[in-house]
Amino acid sequence: MKTFDLDGRIAGWRGPVLAALLTLIAGLPGLLLLPPLDRDESRFAQATSQMLESGDYVDIRYQDEPRWKKPVGIYWMQAIAVGLTSDVEDREIAPYRIPSLLGAMLAAWAVAWAGSAMLGSRVGFFGGAIMGATFLLSTEAGIAKTDAMLCGATTLAMAALARIYMATKAGERPIRPHKLLFWIGIGLSILIKGPIGFLVVALAIIALSIWDRNIKWLYRLGWGWGLPLVALMVGPWAIAITIATDGGFWREAIGGDLAPKIAGAHESHSGFPGMYVLLAPLLFFPSTLLLPAAVSTGWSRRAEPAIRFLVCWLVPGWLMFELAPTKLWHYTLPTFGALALLAAAALAQPIGKVSRITGAALAAFAALLVIGITVYGLTVYGTSTAQTWAALTVVMALAAGAMGGFLLLNRAPVAALVASLAFGIVAHAALSGTIRQLRPLAIAPQLEKALEAADLHPRQGRTPGPVAITGFHEPSFVFLTGRDTDLTDAQGAAEALAEGRPAIVEGRDADAFRAAAARLGVSGRAVGTVNGYNYSAGDPVSLTVYAPPPRNGNGNGNGNAAAGAEGWAASSRSSKSGRAMGCRTKRRCLSPPSAPIWCDVWSRRGRNGSRPSPSSIPNMCRRWPAPKRSWPPCRTRRGAAASASC
């Protein structure tokens, strides 16, 4: 009987490619199933969409506010992905997540590529598979933000550095492609998230140099052309953003974002030293069973150059994140490649009894954590449609922990790993499906559906926009309804109805909203209510969707005739309070995409601030033959009469 030749199947380029494909399988369910997440993901996606709408690929904006916390790399990547696969007006989150999935695949590929040269093709392949299947990386692969791609770029740099280091240890001359990949990884990491990736690489280099008492191998990195290459990758945008913001980007990115994270717990993201060690069993699942063996291998085989390199990659970077006062669960991800390869290296030798027992116990513990999270979500926020997904998650997580632990205890570590990976990947996919069905947590998608059902969504072109909303000011709703979404208060929501725009009012603002509407003499029609839990703010919310009163010609009631049947008027609200006359710079009047209509709206307020009757407001709408993203400037005339021309 012919046996399966694993080594032949993963030899050469095949092992890294298979590891990347496994990562694709692990990360794709999250990319496709998860709704737009608050808050970071939707902020990134919305900023990218505004790049595409405005054509400004230098200055990063979220609505009218500058977003000067991270470099531009991930926004460019997301813009390319959306441009190639979708359209910005579709407001689908999946295309924005493609760079994250590619970054995760790059990380797994790089781990397998480096491991095959350091410890053999089998260790390399298993290391890449472990990396790609971890709950941490496969989760980040389905979220449109920086961390998966940062992990990919940093891991690429470390993998190339490993190849260079091993070549010098063997008395060989490092080849130029490896040096090129090293510097490309450094440049990409800086362009994506500033100094974080560079610090992981630098700490590893320092630790290796001290341990080896040798810095001569560093001369082989190609500094003479590598540093100019990094400058060429980062410099043009750095100069452009400095000029565009008069240095404001650097003041905010360094002084407002990076420095506070170093000085203390920034934005309530605090933690204690050792937190990441406690989180490791869950975040490294389903390969948790090999964690004790990985630690043991790192210590017992530290004299080997390959193992020494992995220890220097893992420990200094991990300590940096442990000691930093600001902590988020994904920060240690750039070091996971070293941990994955140490775990894979443990398979090459018999695993000791203590490591086997401890590994099986940790695997069971991690599986129970996954089950507990699933059951809690189903119990508190679940619906009947989530039960099947949740049951599959529980069964697969239990199988990954129990089967893997059983095989490990019976001295079959490779079979244990394969079983854990297979069941764990299915468990992660089922967990993504479970989260999708937890509708109380998906407030923004429910609000979007309520608007569409009532023909109130700006994209439908049947009512003027933007939508005004109180209480729930989360970026996910802004992403789904567009840049101009009016994040306001009760008074602003009432004024939106008076202008003929839809309004969404949170329950705690209901009394103030009704009072403001009464003062304005406007009444709205409740067309739907969404109840849920704002997990970012930690509050339950109840949001009522109000349709504006019928316009003249369609019924009775007050309305804004400036938003007539022939077109749309630009909002006469300021970007902050929404109460002052005027309009935003470079603001496009909303209109059906097939027939753009631009309106000049003239209105007057009385001395007491009251609105004029609809018949007293001339409305001049005309078709504007301008390009899709070419916006004429707004004009405002002070005094009793105000004009907004958008």
Short mmCIF file of C-alpha atoms in Angstrom, two decimals, residues 23 67 73 162 170 173 205 238 267 359 362 374 396 402 426 580 601 618:
data_model
loop_
_atom_site.label_atom_id
_atom_site.label_comp_id
_atom_site.label_asym_id
_atom_site.label_seq_id
_atom_site.Cartn_x
_atom_site.Cartn_y
_atom_site.Cartn_z
CA THR A 23 -4.60 30.66 6.14
CA ARG A 67 -7.40 60.92 11.09
CA GLY A 73 -0.26 52.27 3.86
CA ALA A 162 16.53 34.59 9.41
CA ALA A 170 27.00 28.62 7.59
CA ARG A 173 27.17 34.90 1.41
CA ILE A 205 18.90 42.12 15.99
CA ALA A 238 5.83 61.61 4.50
CA GLU A 267 -8.02 55.33 25.70
CA GLY A 359 -0.25 20.95 26.70
CA LEU A 362 -4.07 24.00 28.20
CA THR A 374 -20.01 31.09 22.44
CA MET A 396 -15.68 21.63 16.89
CA ALA A 402 -10.17 16.81 23.41
CA VAL A 426 -14.01 24.76 11.45
CA ALA A 580 -25.97 76.95 11.75
CA VAL A 601 -31.05 76.53 -2.15
CA PRO A 618 -37.26 79.25 -4.09
#
